[in-house]
Amino acid sequence: MNNQPNYITPEGFAKLRADYDHLLGVERPRVVEVVSWAAGNGDRSENGDYLYGRKRMREIDGQLKRLSKKMKDAKVVDPRQQPDKARVYFGATVTIADEDDRQRTVTIVGNDETDVDAGRIGWGSPLARALRRAAVGDLRRVTLPAGEKEYEVLAIAYPS
């Protein structure tokens, strides 16, 4: 069992809520309508619309259950309220440089908000864990799948 809080930004929580509301208010009623129509067409065992619709409804219900649990377990943290903006905490945008002076900027977000291509790394990721509480100028070592790397913290920013 994971004892880590499930931190999430207000924007991330709003996206979870929007996804939930869309599934519940748009997708599921549409599928229910198709299944009801298909059920009235006779033999259900050979009715593709009915069989696919029932399968899709189970998928939607599973997604709704997962989203509901994520929202229930979420601890919304607004990075704009961070009192110590000189150190890396949840919601920080951090510019780092590796041993070869290759710079990279990442924003530490909730694990449910991760988007590596957009530079958004999960709070529980190895890099985010290594950067926690770091200040500008600190060196942090992290073990990644490609091996161990050392990064220097060049800049820390929070949304305003």
Coordinates of C-alpha atoms in Angstrom, one line a residue:
M1 CA 0.0 0.0 0.0
N2 CA 1.3 3.4 -1.0
N3 CA 1.5 5.8 2.0
Q4 CA 2.5 8.7 -0.1
P5 CA -0.1 11.4 -0.4
N6 CA -1.6 11.7 -3.9
Y7 CA -0.7 15.3 -4.5
I8 CA -2.3 17.0 -7.4
T9 CA -2.4 20.6 -8.7
P10 CA -5.7 22.4 -8.9
E11 CA -5.5 22.2 -12.7
G12 CA -4.8 18.5 -12.6
F13 CA -7.8 18.0 -10.3
A14 CA -10.0 20.0 -12.6
K15 CA -8.9 17.8 -15.5
L16 CA -9.8 14.6 -13.5
R17 CA -13.2 16.2 -12.7
A18 CA -13.8 17.2 -16.4
D19 CA -12.9 13.6 -17.6
Y20 CA -15.3 12.1 -15.0
D21 CA -18.1 14.5 -15.8
H22 CA -17.7 13.9 -19.6
L23 CA -17.8 10.1 -19.1
L24 CA -20.8 10.3 -16.8
G25 CA -22.7 13.0 -18.6
V26 CA -21.9 12.4 -22.2
E27 CA -20.3 9.0 -23.0
R28 CA -22.2 6.7 -20.7
P29 CA -25.7 8.1 -21.7
R30 CA -24.8 7.7 -25.4
V31 CA -23.8 4.1 -24.9
V32 CA -26.9 3.4 -22.7
E33 CA -29.0 4.7 -25.6
V34 CA -27.3 2.5 -28.1
V35 CA -27.6 -0.6 -25.9
S36 CA -31.3 0.1 -25.2
W37 CA -32.0 0.5 -28.9
A38 CA -30.0 -2.7 -29.7
A39 CA -31.7 -4.7 -27.0
G40 CA -35.1 -3.9 -28.6
N41 CA -33.9 -5.4 -31.9
G42 CA -34.3 -9.1 -30.8
D43 CA -31.6 -11.7 -30.4
R44 CA -28.9 -10.1 -28.2
S45 CA -26.4 -12.9 -28.6
E46 CA -25.8 -12.0 -32.3
N47 CA -26.3 -8.2 -32.0
G48 CA -23.0 -6.4 -32.4
D49 CA -24.3 -3.1 -31.2
Y50 CA -25.6 -4.6 -28.0
L51 CA -22.5 -6.7 -27.3
Y52 CA -20.1 -3.9 -28.1
G53 CA -22.2 -1.4 -26.1
R54 CA -22.3 -3.6 -23.0
K55 CA -18.5 -4.0 -23.2
R56 CA -18.0 -0.3 -23.7
M57 CA -20.4 0.4 -20.7
R58 CA -18.3 -1.9 -18.5
E59 CA -15.1 0.0 -19.6
I60 CA -16.7 3.4 -18.9
D61 CA -17.9 2.2 -15.5
G62 CA -14.4 1.0 -14.7
Q63 CA -12.9 4.3 -15.7
L64 CA -15.5 6.2 -13.6
K65 CA -14.6 4.1 -10.6
R66 CA -10.8 4.7 -11.1
L67 CA -11.4 8.5 -11.6
S68 CA -13.7 8.6 -8.6
K69 CA -11.0 6.9 -6.4
K70 CA -8.3 9.2 -7.7
M71 CA -10.4 12.3 -6.9
K72 CA -11.3 10.9 -3.4
D73 CA -7.6 10.2 -2.6
A74 CA -6.3 13.4 -4.1
K75 CA -4.7 16.1 -2.0
V76 CA -5.0 19.3 -4.0
V77 CA -1.9 21.5 -3.5
D78 CA -1.7 24.9 -5.1
P79 CA 2.0 25.6 -5.9
R80 CA 1.2 29.3 -5.9
Q81 CA 0.8 29.1 -2.1
Q82 CA 4.2 27.5 -1.5
P83 CA 5.8 29.7 1.3
D84 CA 9.4 28.6 0.6
K85 CA 10.0 29.3 -3.0
A86 CA 13.8 29.0 -2.7
R87 CA 13.6 25.2 -2.5
V88 CA 12.1 22.5 -4.7
Y89 CA 8.7 21.3 -3.5
F90 CA 5.5 20.1 -5.2
G91 CA 4.6 22.3 -8.2
A92 CA 8.1 23.8 -8.7
T93 CA 9.5 24.3 -12.2
V94 CA 13.2 23.4 -12.0
T95 CA 16.0 24.0 -14.4
I96 CA 18.8 21.4 -14.0
A97 CA 22.0 20.6 -15.8
D98 CA 23.7 17.2 -16.0
E99 CA 27.5 16.5 -15.9
D100 CA 27.7 17.3 -19.7
D101 CA 26.0 20.7 -19.0
R102 CA 22.8 19.6 -20.9
Q103 CA 20.0 21.7 -19.4
R104 CA 16.5 20.5 -18.9
T105 CA 13.5 22.1 -17.3
V106 CA 10.9 20.0 -15.5
T107 CA 7.8 20.8 -13.5
I108 CA 7.0 18.5 -10.5
V109 CA 3.3 17.6 -10.6
G110 CA 1.0 14.9 -9.3
N111 CA 1.7 11.3 -10.5
D112 CA -1.7 11.5 -12.3
E113 CA -0.6 14.6 -14.2
T114 CA 2.7 13.3 -15.6
D115 CA 3.5 14.2 -19.2
V116 CA 7.2 13.7 -19.9
D117 CA 7.0 15.2 -23.4
A118 CA 5.7 18.5 -21.8
G119 CA 8.4 18.4 -19.0
R120 CA 5.8 17.4 -16.3
I121 CA 7.3 14.7 -14.1
G122 CA 5.4 12.9 -11.3
W123 CA 6.1 13.8 -7.7
G124 CA 7.0 10.1 -7.0
S125 CA 9.5 9.8 -9.9
P126 CA 13.1 9.1 -9.1
L127 CA 14.2 12.6 -10.4
A128 CA 11.5 14.4 -8.5
R129 CA 12.4 12.6 -5.3
A130 CA 16.0 13.4 -5.8
L131 CA 15.2 17.1 -6.3
R132 CA 13.0 17.5 -3.3
R133 CA 14.1 20.3 -0.9
A134 CA 17.0 21.2 -3.2
A135 CA 18.1 24.9 -3.6
V136 CA 19.8 26.6 -6.5
G137 CA 23.4 25.4 -6.7
D138 CA 22.7 22.0 -5.0
L139 CA 23.9 18.9 -6.7
R140 CA 21.6 15.9 -6.6
R141 CA 22.4 12.3 -7.7
V142 CA 19.6 10.2 -9.1
T143 CA 19.5 6.6 -10.4
L144 CA 17.7 6.4 -13.7
P145 CA 17.1 3.4 -16.0
A146 CA 20.1 4.6 -18.1
G147 CA 22.3 4.7 -14.9
E148 CA 23.3 7.2 -12.2
K149 CA 23.4 10.9 -13.1
E150 CA 24.2 14.0 -11.2
Y151 CA 22.3 17.2 -11.7
E152 CA 22.9 20.7 -10.6
V153 CA 19.9 22.9 -9.8
L154 CA 20.1 26.1 -11.8
A155 CA 16.8 27.7 -11.2
I156 CA 13.5 27.2 -9.3
A157 CA 10.2 28.9 -10.1
Y158 CA 6.6 28.6 -9.0
P159 CA 3.5 29.9 -10.7
S160 CA 2.4 33.3 -9.6

